[in-house]
Coordinates of N, CA and C and ligand atoms in Angstrom, one line a residue:
M1 N 117.0 133.2 21.4 CA 116.5 133.9 22.6 C 115.0 133.8 22.6
A2 N 114.4 133.6 23.8 CA 113.0 133.4 24.0 C 112.2 134.5 23.5
N3 N 112.6 135.8 23.7 CA 111.8 137.0 23.4 C 112.1 137.5 22.0
E4 N 112.9 136.8 21.2 CA 113.3 137.2 19.9 C 112.0 137.1 19.0
K5 N 111.8 138.1 18.2 CA 110.7 138.0 17.2 C 111.1 137.3 16.0
H6 N 110.2 136.6 15.3 CA 110.5 135.7 14.2 C 109.7 136.1 13.0
A7 N 110.4 136.3 11.9 CA 109.8 136.6 10.6 C 110.1 135.5 9.6
L8 N 109.1 135.3 8.7 CA 109.3 134.4 7.5 C 109.1 135.2 6.3
I9 N 110.2 135.2 5.4 CA 110.2 135.9 4.2 C 110.2 135.0 3.0
I10 N 109.2 135.1 2.2 CA 109.0 134.2 1.0 C 109.7 134.8 -0.2
G11 N 110.7 134.2 -0.8 CA 111.3 134.7 -2.0 C 112.4 135.7 -1.6
A12 N 113.5 135.1 -1.0 CA 114.6 136.0 -0.4 C 115.9 135.8 -1.1
S13 N 115.9 135.3 -2.3 CA 117.2 135.0 -3.0 C 117.9 136.3 -3.4
R14 N 117.1 137.4 -3.7 CA 117.7 138.6 -4.1 C 116.6 139.7 -4.0
G15 N 117.0 140.9 -4.4 CA 116.0 142.0 -4.4 C 115.4 142.3 -3.1
L16 N 114.1 142.6 -3.1 CA 113.4 143.1 -1.9 C 113.3 142.0 -0.8
G17 N 113.1 140.8 -1.2 CA 113.0 139.7 -0.2 C 114.3 139.6 0.6
L18 N 115.4 139.6 -0.1 CA 116.8 139.5 0.5 C 116.9 140.8 1.4
G19 N 116.6 141.9 0.9 CA 116.7 143.2 1.7 C 115.9 143.2 2.9
L20 N 114.6 142.7 2.8 CA 113.8 142.6 4.0 C 114.4 141.6 5.1
A21 N 114.9 140.5 4.6 CA 115.5 139.5 5.5 C 116.7 140.1 6.2
Q22 N 117.5 140.8 5.5 CA 118.8 141.4 6.0 C 118.4 142.5 7.0
R23 N 117.4 143.3 6.7 CA 117.0 144.4 7.5 C 116.5 143.9 8.9
L24 N 115.6 142.9 8.8 CA 115.1 142.3 10.0 C 116.2 141.8 10.9
R25 N 117.1 141.1 10.3 CA 118.3 140.6 11.1 C 119.0 141.7 11.8
T26 N 119.2 142.8 11.0 CA 120.0 143.9 11.6 C 119.2 144.5 12.8
E27 N 117.9 144.4 12.8 CA 117.1 144.9 13.9 C 116.9 143.8 15.0
G28 N 117.6 142.7 14.9 CA 117.6 141.7 16.0 C 116.6 140.6 15.9
W29 N 115.9 140.5 14.7 CA 114.9 139.5 14.5 C 115.5 138.1 14.2
Q30 N 114.9 137.1 14.6 CA 115.2 135.8 14.0 C 114.5 135.7 12.6
V31 N 115.1 135.2 11.6 CA 114.5 135.2 10.3 C 114.6 133.9 9.6
T32 N 113.5 133.4 9.1 CA 113.5 132.3 8.2 C 113.2 132.8 6.8
A33 N 113.9 132.3 5.8 CA 113.7 132.8 4.4 C 113.6 131.6 3.5
T34 N 112.8 131.8 2.4 CA 112.7 130.7 1.4 C 113.4 131.2 0.1
V35 N 114.0 130.2 -0.6 CA 114.6 130.4 -1.9 C 114.2 129.2 -2.7
R36 N 114.2 129.3 -4.0 CA 113.9 128.1 -4.8 C 115.1 127.5 -5.5
G37 N 116.2 128.2 -5.5 CA 117.5 127.7 -6.0 C 118.5 127.7 -4.9
N38 N 119.8 127.9 -5.3 CA 120.9 127.9 -4.3 C 120.7 129.2 -3.5
P39 N 120.8 129.2 -2.2 CA 120.7 130.4 -1.4 C 121.9 131.3 -1.6
P40 N 121.7 132.6 -1.6 CA 122.9 133.5 -1.7 C 123.7 133.5 -0.4
A41 N 125.0 133.8 -0.5 CA 125.9 133.8 0.6 C 125.4 134.7 1.7
Q42 N 124.7 135.8 1.3 CA 124.3 136.8 2.3 C 123.3 136.2 3.4
L43 N 122.6 135.2 3.0 CA 121.6 134.7 4.0 C 122.4 133.9 5.0
E44 N 123.4 133.1 4.6 CA 124.1 132.4 5.6 C 125.0 133.3 6.5
E45 N 125.5 134.3 5.8 CA 126.4 135.3 6.5 C 125.5 136.0 7.6
A46 N 124.2 136.2 7.4 CA 123.4 136.9 8.3 C 122.7 135.9 9.3
Q47 N 123.1 134.7 9.2 CA 122.5 133.6 10.1 C 121.0 133.5 9.9
I48 N 120.6 133.5 8.7 CA 119.2 133.4 8.4 C 118.9 131.9 8.0
Q49 N 117.9 131.3 8.6 CA 117.5 130.0 8.3 C 116.9 129.9 7.0
V50 N 117.3 129.0 6.1 CA 116.8 128.9 4.7 C 116.0 127.6 4.5
E51 N 114.8 127.8 3.9 CA 114.0 126.7 3.5 C 113.7 126.8 2.0
P52 N 113.7 125.6 1.3 CA 113.4 125.6 -0.1 C 111.9 125.8 -0.4
L53 N 111.6 126.6 -1.4 CA 110.2 126.7 -1.9 C 110.2 127.2 -3.3
E54 N 109.6 126.3 -4.2 CA 109.1 126.8 -5.5 C 107.6 127.1 -5.3
M55 N 107.3 128.4 -5.3 CA 106.0 128.8 -4.9 C 104.9 128.2 -5.8
N56 N 105.2 127.9 -7.0 CA 104.1 127.5 -7.9 C 103.9 125.9 -7.9
D57 N 104.6 125.3 -7.0 CA 104.5 123.8 -6.8 C 103.8 123.5 -5.5
L58 N 102.6 123.0 -5.6 CA 101.8 122.8 -4.4 C 102.5 121.8 -3.4
A59 N 103.2 120.8 -4.0 CA 103.9 119.8 -3.1 C 105.0 120.6 -2.4
S60 N 105.7 121.5 -3.0 CA 106.7 122.3 -2.4 C 106.1 123.2 -1.3
Q61 N 104.9 123.7 -1.5 CA 104.2 124.5 -0.5 C 103.9 123.6 0.7
D62 N 103.4 122.4 0.4 CA 103.1 121.5 1.5 C 104.3 121.1 2.3
T63 N 105.4 120.9 1.6 CA 106.7 120.5 2.3 C 107.1 121.7 3.3
L64 N 107.0 122.9 2.8 CA 107.4 124.1 3.6 C 106.5 124.1 4.8
A65 N 105.2 124.0 4.6 CA 104.2 124.1 5.7 C 104.5 123.0 6.8
K66 N 104.9 121.9 6.3 CA 105.2 120.8 7.2 C 106.5 121.1 8.0
A67 N 107.5 121.6 7.3 CA 108.8 121.9 7.9 C 108.6 123.0 9.0
L68 N 107.6 123.9 8.8 CA 107.4 125.0 9.7 C 106.3 124.8 10.8
A69 N 105.8 123.6 10.7 CA 104.7 123.3 11.7 C 105.1 123.5 13.1
G70 N 104.2 124.2 13.8 CA 104.5 124.5 15.2 C 105.3 125.8 15.5
Q71 N 105.9 126.3 14.4 CA 106.7 127.6 14.6 C 105.7 128.8 14.5
V72 N 106.0 129.8 15.4 CA 105.2 131.0 15.4 C 105.9 132.1 14.9
F73 N 105.3 132.8 13.9 CA 105.9 134.0 13.3 C 105.1 135.3 13.6
D74 N 105.9 136.3 13.8 CA 105.3 137.6 14.0 C 105.0 138.3 12.7
I75 N 105.8 137.9 11.7 CA 105.6 138.4 10.3 C 105.7 137.2 9.4
V76 N 104.7 137.1 8.5 CA 104.9 136.2 7.3 C 104.7 137.2 6.1
F77 N 105.8 137.3 5.3 CA 105.8 138.2 4.2 C 105.9 137.4 2.9
I78 N 104.9 137.4 2.1 CA 104.9 136.7 0.8 C 105.3 137.7 -0.3
N79 N 106.5 137.7 -0.6 CA 107.2 138.7 -1.5 C 107.4 138.3 -2.9
A80 N 107.6 137.0 -3.2 CA 108.1 136.5 -4.5 C 107.1 137.0 -5.6
G81 N 107.6 137.4 -6.7 CA 106.7 137.8 -7.8 C 107.6 137.9 -9.1
V82 N 106.9 138.1 -10.2 CA 107.6 138.2 -11.5 C 106.9 139.4 -12.3
M83 N 107.6 139.9 -13.3 CA 107.1 141.0 -14.1 C 106.2 140.4 -15.2
G84 N 106.6 139.2 -15.7 CA 105.8 138.6 -16.8 C 106.0 139.3 -18.1
P85 N 105.1 138.9 -19.1 CA 105.3 139.5 -20.4 C 105.0 141.0 -20.5
T86 N 105.9 141.7 -21.3 CA 105.6 143.1 -21.6 C 105.5 143.2 -23.1
G87 N 105.2 144.4 -23.6 CA 105.1 144.6 -25.0 C 103.7 144.2 -25.5
S88 N 103.7 143.9 -26.8 CA 102.4 143.7 -27.5 C 101.6 142.6 -26.9
L89 N 100.3 142.9 -26.6 CA 99.4 141.8 -26.1 C 99.2 140.7 -27.1
D90 N 99.3 141.0 -28.4 CA 99.2 139.9 -29.4 C 100.3 138.9 -29.3
A91 N 101.4 139.3 -28.7 CA 102.5 138.3 -28.6 C 102.5 137.4 -27.4
V92 N 101.5 137.7 -26.5 CA 101.5 137.0 -25.2 C 100.8 135.6 -25.4
T93 N 101.6 134.6 -25.0 CA 101.0 133.2 -25.1 C 100.2 132.9 -23.9
P94 N 99.2 132.0 -24.0 CA 98.4 131.6 -22.8 C 99.3 131.0 -21.7
E95 N 100.4 130.4 -22.1 CA 101.3 129.8 -21.1 C 102.0 130.9 -20.3
A96 N 102.4 132.0 -21.0 CA 103.1 133.1 -20.3 C 102.1 133.8 -19.4
F97 N 100.9 134.0 -19.9 CA 99.8 134.7 -19.1 C 99.5 133.9 -17.9
S98 N 99.4 132.6 -18.0 CA 99.1 131.7 -16.9 C 100.2 131.7 -15.9
S99 N 101.4 131.7 -16.4 CA 102.5 131.6 -15.5 C 102.6 132.9 -14.6
L100 N 102.4 134.0 -15.2 CA 102.3 135.3 -14.5 C 101.3 135.3 -13.4
F101 N 100.1 134.9 -13.8 CA 99.0 135.0 -12.8 C 99.1 133.9 -11.8
T102 N 99.7 132.7 -12.1 CA 99.9 131.7 -11.1 C 100.9 132.2 -10.1
T103 N 102.0 132.8 -10.5 CA 103.0 133.3 -9.6 C 102.6 134.5 -8.8
N104 N 101.9 135.5 -9.4 CA 101.6 136.7 -8.7 C 100.3 136.7 -8.0
V105 N 99.4 135.8 -8.3 CA 98.0 135.9 -7.8 C 97.7 134.6 -7.0
L106 N 97.7 133.5 -7.7 CA 97.2 132.2 -7.2 C 98.1 131.6 -6.1
S107 N 99.4 131.5 -6.4 CA 100.4 130.9 -5.5 C 100.5 131.7 -4.2
P108 N 100.6 133.0 -4.2 CA 100.7 133.7 -2.9 C 99.5 133.4 -1.9
V109 N 98.3 133.4 -2.5 CA 97.1 133.1 -1.6 C 97.0 131.7 -1.2
R110 N 97.4 130.8 -2.1 CA 97.4 129.3 -1.7 C 98.4 129.2 -0.5
L111 N 99.6 129.8 -0.6 CA 100.6 129.7 0.4 C 100.2 130.3 1.7
A112 N 99.5 131.5 1.6 CA 99.0 132.1 2.8 C 98.0 131.2 3.6
K113 N 97.2 130.5 2.8 CA 96.3 129.6 3.4 C 97.0 128.5 4.3
R114 N 98.2 128.1 3.8 CA 98.9 127.1 4.5 C 99.7 127.6 5.7
L115 N 100.0 128.9 5.7 CA 100.9 129.5 6.7 C 100.2 130.4 7.7
V116 N 98.9 130.8 7.5 CA 98.3 131.8 8.3 C 98.1 131.3 9.8
S117 N 98.0 130.0 10.0 CA 97.9 129.5 11.4 C 99.3 129.6 12.1
N118 N 100.3 129.9 11.4 CA 101.6 130.0 12.1 C 101.8 131.5 12.6
L119 N 100.9 132.4 12.3 CA 101.0 133.7 12.8 C 100.8 133.8 14.3
R120 N 101.5 134.7 15.0 CA 101.3 134.9 16.4 C 99.9 135.4 16.7
P121 N 99.1 134.7 17.5 CA 97.8 135.2 17.8 C 97.8 136.7 18.3
G122 N 96.9 137.5 17.8 CA 96.8 138.9 18.3 C 97.6 139.9 17.6
T123 N 98.9 139.5 17.4 CA 99.8 140.6 16.9 C 100.5 140.2 15.6
G124 N 100.3 138.9 15.1 CA 101.0 138.5 13.8 C 100.5 139.3 12.6
V125 N 101.5 139.6 11.7 CA 101.1 140.4 10.5 C 101.4 139.5 9.3
L126 N 100.4 139.4 8.4 CA 100.5 138.7 7.1 C 100.6 139.8 6.0
A127 N 101.8 139.8 5.3 CA 101.9 140.8 4.3 C 102.1 140.1 2.9
F128 N 101.5 140.8 1.9 CA 101.7 140.4 0.5 C 102.4 141.5 -0.3
M129 N 103.3 141.2 -1.1 CA 104.0 142.2 -1.9 C 103.1 142.6 -3.1
S130 N 102.4 143.7 -3.0 CA 101.6 144.2 -4.1 C 102.4 145.3 -4.8
S131 N 101.7 146.3 -5.3 CA 102.3 147.4 -6.1 C 101.3 148.5 -6.2
T132 N 101.9 149.7 -6.3 CA 101.0 150.9 -6.7 C 100.2 150.6 -8.0
L133 N 100.9 149.8 -8.8 CA 100.2 149.5 -10.1 C 98.9 148.7 -9.9
G134 N 98.8 148.1 -8.7 CA 97.6 147.3 -8.5 C 96.3 148.2 -8.2
T135 N 96.5 149.5 -8.1 CA 95.4 150.4 -8.0 C 94.7 150.5 -9.3
V136 N 93.4 150.0 -9.4 CA 92.8 149.9 -10.7 C 92.4 151.2 -11.3
T137 N 92.1 152.2 -10.4 CA 91.7 153.5 -10.9 C 92.8 154.4 -11.4
S138 N 94.0 154.0 -11.2 CA 95.2 154.8 -11.6 C 95.5 154.5 -13.1
P139 N 95.5 155.5 -13.9 CA 95.9 155.2 -15.3 C 97.4 155.1 -15.5
D140 N 97.9 153.9 -15.5 CA 99.4 153.8 -15.7 C 99.7 152.4 -16.3
A141 N 101.0 152.1 -16.3 CA 101.5 150.8 -16.7 C 101.2 150.4 -18.2
V142 N 101.2 151.4 -19.1 CA 101.0 151.1 -20.5 C 102.1 150.0 -21.0
E143 N 103.2 150.1 -20.3 CA 104.3 149.1 -20.7 C 104.1 147.8 -20.1
A144 N 103.3 147.7 -19.0 CA 103.2 146.4 -18.3 C 101.8 146.1 -17.9
P145 N 100.8 146.1 -18.8 CA 99.4 146.0 -18.4 C 99.1 144.7 -17.7
L146 N 99.8 143.6 -18.1 CA 99.5 142.3 -17.4 C 100.0 142.3 -16.0
Y147 N 101.2 142.9 -15.8 CA 101.7 142.9 -14.4 C 100.8 143.8 -13.6
K148 N 100.3 144.9 -14.1 CA 99.4 145.8 -13.3 C 98.1 144.9 -13.0
A149 N 97.6 144.2 -14.0 CA 96.4 143.4 -13.7 C 96.6 142.3 -12.7
S150 N 97.9 141.8 -12.7 CA 98.2 140.7 -11.8 C 98.2 141.2 -10.3
K151 N 98.7 142.4 -10.1 CA 98.7 143.0 -8.8 C 97.3 143.4 -8.3
A152 N 96.5 143.9 -9.3 CA 95.1 144.2 -8.9 C 94.4 142.9 -8.5
A153 N 94.7 141.9 -9.3 CA 94.0 140.6 -9.0 C 94.5 140.0 -7.6
L154 N 95.8 140.2 -7.4 CA 96.3 139.8 -6.1 C 95.6 140.5 -4.9
N155 N 95.4 141.9 -5.1 CA 94.7 142.6 -4.0 C 93.3 142.1 -3.8
S156 N 92.7 141.8 -4.9 CA 91.3 141.3 -4.9 C 91.2 139.9 -4.2
M157 N 92.2 139.0 -4.5 CA 92.2 137.7 -3.9 C 92.5 137.8 -2.4
V158 N 93.4 138.7 -2.1 CA 93.8 138.9 -0.7 C 92.6 139.4 0.1
N159 N 91.8 140.3 -0.5 CA 90.6 140.8 0.1 C 89.6 139.6 0.4
T160 N 89.4 138.8 -0.5 CA 88.5 137.6 -0.3 C 89.0 136.7 0.7
F161 N 90.4 136.4 0.7 CA 91.0 135.6 1.6 C 90.9 136.1 3.0
A162 N 91.1 137.4 3.2 CA 91.2 138.0 4.5 C 89.9 138.0 5.2
I163 N 88.8 138.2 4.4 CA 87.5 138.3 5.1 C 87.0 136.9 5.5
Q164 N 87.6 135.8 5.0 CA 87.3 134.5 5.4 C 88.0 134.0 6.7
L165 N 89.0 134.7 7.1 CA 89.8 134.3 8.2 C 89.0 134.3 9.5
P166 N 89.2 133.3 10.4 CA 88.4 133.3 11.6 C 88.8 134.5 12.5
E167 N 87.9 134.9 13.4 CA 88.2 135.9 14.4 C 89.0 135.2 15.5
P168 N 89.9 135.9 16.2 CA 90.3 137.3 15.9 C 91.3 137.3 14.6
R169 N 91.0 138.2 13.7 CA 91.7 138.2 12.5 C 93.1 138.9 12.7
P170 N 94.1 138.5 11.9 CA 95.4 139.2 12.0 C 95.3 140.5 11.1
A171 N 96.4 141.3 11.2 CA 96.6 142.4 10.3 C 97.0 141.8 9.0
V172 N 96.4 142.1 7.9 CA 96.8 141.6 6.5 C 97.1 142.9 5.7
L173 N 98.4 142.9 5.2 CA 98.8 144.0 4.4 C 99.1 143.7 2.9
C174 N 98.5 144.6 2.0 CA 99.0 144.6 0.7 C 100.0 145.8 0.6
M175 N 101.3 145.5 0.3 CA 102.4 146.5 0.5 C 102.9 146.9 -0.8
H176 N 103.0 148.2 -1.0 CA 103.7 148.8 -2.2 C 105.1 149.2 -1.6
P177 N 106.2 148.6 -2.2 CA 107.5 148.8 -1.6 C 108.2 150.1 -2.1
G178 N 107.5 150.9 -3.0 CA 108.1 152.0 -3.7 C 108.6 151.4 -5.0
W179 N 109.2 152.3 -5.9 CA 109.8 151.9 -7.1 C 111.3 151.7 -6.8
V180 N 111.7 150.4 -6.7 CA 113.0 150.1 -6.1 C 114.0 149.5 -7.1
K181 N 115.2 149.9 -6.9 CA 116.3 149.4 -7.8 C 116.6 147.9 -7.5
T182 N 116.0 147.0 -8.2 CA 116.2 145.6 -8.2 C 116.3 145.1 -9.6
D183 N 116.5 143.8 -9.8 CA 116.5 143.2 -11.1 C 115.1 143.6 -11.8
M184 N 114.0 143.6 -11.0 CA 112.7 143.9 -11.6 C 112.5 145.4 -11.8
G185 N 112.9 146.2 -10.8 CA 112.6 147.6 -10.8 C 113.6 148.4 -11.7
G186 N 114.8 147.8 -12.0 CA 115.7 148.5 -12.9 C 116.5 149.5 -12.2
P187 N 117.7 149.9 -12.8 CA 118.6 150.9 -12.2 C 118.1 152.3 -12.1
Q188 N 117.0 152.6 -12.9 CA 116.5 154.0 -12.9 C 115.4 154.2 -11.9
A189 N 115.2 153.2 -11.0 CA 114.1 153.3 -10.0 C 114.4 154.4 -9.0
D190 N 113.4 154.7 -8.2 CA 113.5 155.9 -7.3 C 114.4 155.6 -6.1
I191 N 114.3 154.5 -5.5 CA 115.0 154.2 -4.2 C 115.7 152.9 -4.2
D192 N 116.7 152.8 -3.3 CA 117.4 151.5 -3.2 C 116.7 150.5 -2.3
V193 N 117.1 149.3 -2.3 CA 116.5 148.2 -1.5 C 116.6 148.5 0.0
A194 N 117.7 149.0 0.5 CA 117.8 149.3 1.9 C 116.7 150.3 2.4
T195 N 116.5 151.4 1.6 CA 115.5 152.4 2.0 C 114.1 151.8 2.0
S196 N 113.8 151.0 1.0 CA 112.5 150.3 0.9 C 112.3 149.4 2.1
A197 N 113.3 148.5 2.3 CA 113.2 147.5 3.4 C 113.1 148.1 4.8
E198 N 113.9 149.2 5.0 CA 113.8 149.9 6.3 C 112.4 150.4 6.5
G199 N 111.8 151.0 5.5 CA 110.4 151.6 5.6 C 109.4 150.5 5.8
M200 N 109.5 149.4 5.0 CA 108.6 148.3 5.2 C 108.6 147.6 6.5
V201 N 109.8 147.5 7.1 CA 110.0 146.9 8.4 C 109.3 147.8 9.5
R202 N 109.5 149.1 9.3 CA 108.8 150.0 10.2 C 107.3 149.8 10.2
Q203 N 106.7 149.7 9.0 CA 105.3 149.6 8.8 C 104.8 148.2 9.4
L204 N 105.6 147.2 9.1 CA 105.2 145.8 9.6 C 105.0 145.9 11.1
Q205 N 105.9 146.6 11.8 CA 105.9 146.6 13.2 C 104.7 147.5 13.7
A206 N 104.5 148.6 12.9 CA 103.4 149.5 13.3 C 102.0 148.9 13.2
Y207 N 101.9 147.9 12.3 CA 100.6 147.3 12.0 C 100.3 146.1 12.9
A208 N 101.3 145.7 13.7 CA 101.0 144.5 14.6 C 99.8 144.8 15.5
G209 N 98.8 143.9 15.5 CA 97.6 144.1 16.3 C 96.5 144.9 15.7
R210 N 96.8 145.5 14.5 CA 95.8 146.3 13.8 C 95.0 145.3 12.8
A211 N 94.1 144.6 13.3 CA 93.4 143.6 12.5 C 92.7 144.2 11.3
G212 N 92.6 143.4 10.3 CA 91.9 143.8 9.0 C 92.9 144.0 7.9
L213 N 92.3 144.4 6.8 CA 93.1 144.5 5.5 C 93.5 145.9 5.2
H214 N 94.8 146.1 4.9 CA 95.3 147.5 4.7 C 96.2 147.4 3.4
F215 N 96.0 148.4 2.5 CA 96.9 148.6 1.4 C 97.7 149.9 1.6
I216 N 99.0 149.7 1.9 CA 99.9 150.8 2.2 C 101.2 150.7 1.5
N217 N 101.9 151.8 1.5 CA 103.3 151.8 0.9 C 104.3 151.7 2.0
Y218 N 105.6 151.7 1.6 CA 106.7 151.5 2.6 C 106.8 152.7 3.5
K219 N 106.1 153.8 3.2 CA 106.2 155.0 4.1 C 105.0 155.0 5.1
G220 N 104.1 154.0 4.9 CA 102.9 153.9 5.7 C 101.7 154.7 5.2
E221 N 101.8 155.2 4.0 CA 100.7 156.0 3.4 C 99.7 155.0 2.8
T222 N 98.4 155.3 3.0 CA 97.3 154.4 2.5 C 97.2 154.5 1.0
M223 N 97.1 153.4 0.3 CA 97.1 153.4 -1.1 C 95.6 153.1 -1.6
P224 N 95.1 153.8 -2.6 CA 93.8 153.5 -3.1 C 93.7 152.1 -3.8
W225 N 92.6 151.4 -3.6 CA 92.5 150.1 -4.2 C 92.3 150.1 -5.7
Ligands
NAP1 N1 111.2 146.5 -7.6 C1 110.1 147.3 -7.6 O1 110.2 148.5 -7.9 C2 108.8 146.7 -7.2 C3 107.7 147.6 -7.1 C4 106.4 147.1 -6.7 C5 106.3 145.7 -6.4 N2 107.4 144.9 -6.5 C6 107.2 143.5 -6.1 O2 108.1 143.1 -5.1 C7 108.4 141.7 -5.2 C8 109.9 141.5 -5.2 O3 110.4 142.2 -6.4 P1 111.9 142.5 -6.7 O4 111.9 143.8 -7.2 O5 112.7 142.2 -5.5 O6 112.1 141.5 -7.8 P2 113.4 140.5 -8.2 O7 114.7 141.1 -7.8 O8 113.1 140.0 -9.6 O9 113.1 139.2 -7.2 C9 112.0 138.4 -7.3 C10 112.1 137.3 -6.2 O10 110.9 136.5 -6.4 C11 111.4 135.1 -6.4 N3 110.4 134.3 -7.2 C12 109.9 134.6 -8.4 N4 109.1 133.5 -8.8 C13 109.2 132.6 -7.8 C14 108.6 131.3 -7.7 N5 107.8 130.8 -8.6 N6 108.9 130.6 -6.5 C15 109.7 131.1 -5.6 N7 110.3 132.3 -5.7 C16 110.0 133.0 -6.8 C17 112.7 135.2 -7.1 O11 113.5 134.0 -6.9 P3 114.6 133.6 -8.0 O12 115.9 134.3 -7.6 O13 114.8 132.1 -7.8 O14 114.1 133.9 -9.4 C18 113.3 136.4 -6.4 O15 113.7 136.1 -5.1 C19 107.6 141.2 -6.3 O16 106.4 140.7 -5.9 C20 107.4 142.5 -7.2 O17 106.2 142.3 -8.0 C21 108.6 145.3 -6.9

């Protein structure tokens, strides 16, 4: 349909990315979603267009950008991320450290650079999946200090990326989804995927046209940097 809004969700094989894609479809959006392995049946069932992407592979990023050339998105949501090493810092290898920061910090911004021109002028929203743990002044995450540092670094990189965008700038969001029951969040988390996704979709729509950088949670509350 000509008036249908279109969203691109990066990392939608499971968890929050899958939940976001499903929620947007429920609300009548056209959705394109990326996965790096076999797509789950839910994406096909919801008539979601699937594109392959290994976020840490620049050739794969280029292939995606080429496949999407000319398409206009109202939302581009870069969601994929990993927890990385937990436990003793002495046990962390340089490879594991590098892999965490490549996935959570470097790759999302490299990808955003390739896709930002696909945003609908004036109202397109570019979102990155951050975390409340990315707030540097908050004393927390003794069990996952590297993950916390990676989300703080993502926020910082997004800040630098956003100020370099040409005018008129889009709305750029660093989003905290809540503590959510996913493979990463665990079964003891506060809320389920549907609750988080419903809230995030509401915020994504509320921020259309609100140019500049915002760090918010799924309820729309402003988060401290
Ligand atoms: N759950 C929470 O409570 C919570 C709280 C704050 C922030 N977050 C953030 O929310 C995002 C999604 O988390 P989640 O809880 O849904 O985790 P999840 O269930 O572990 O899902 C992670 C997703 O990221 C994808 N991914 C990881 N590395 C990738 C790569 N190199 N290339 C392409 N895709 C990749 C995974 O794909 P595969 O299936 O192929 O592995 C999967 O789709 C993450 O950025 C996470 O840090 C989560």
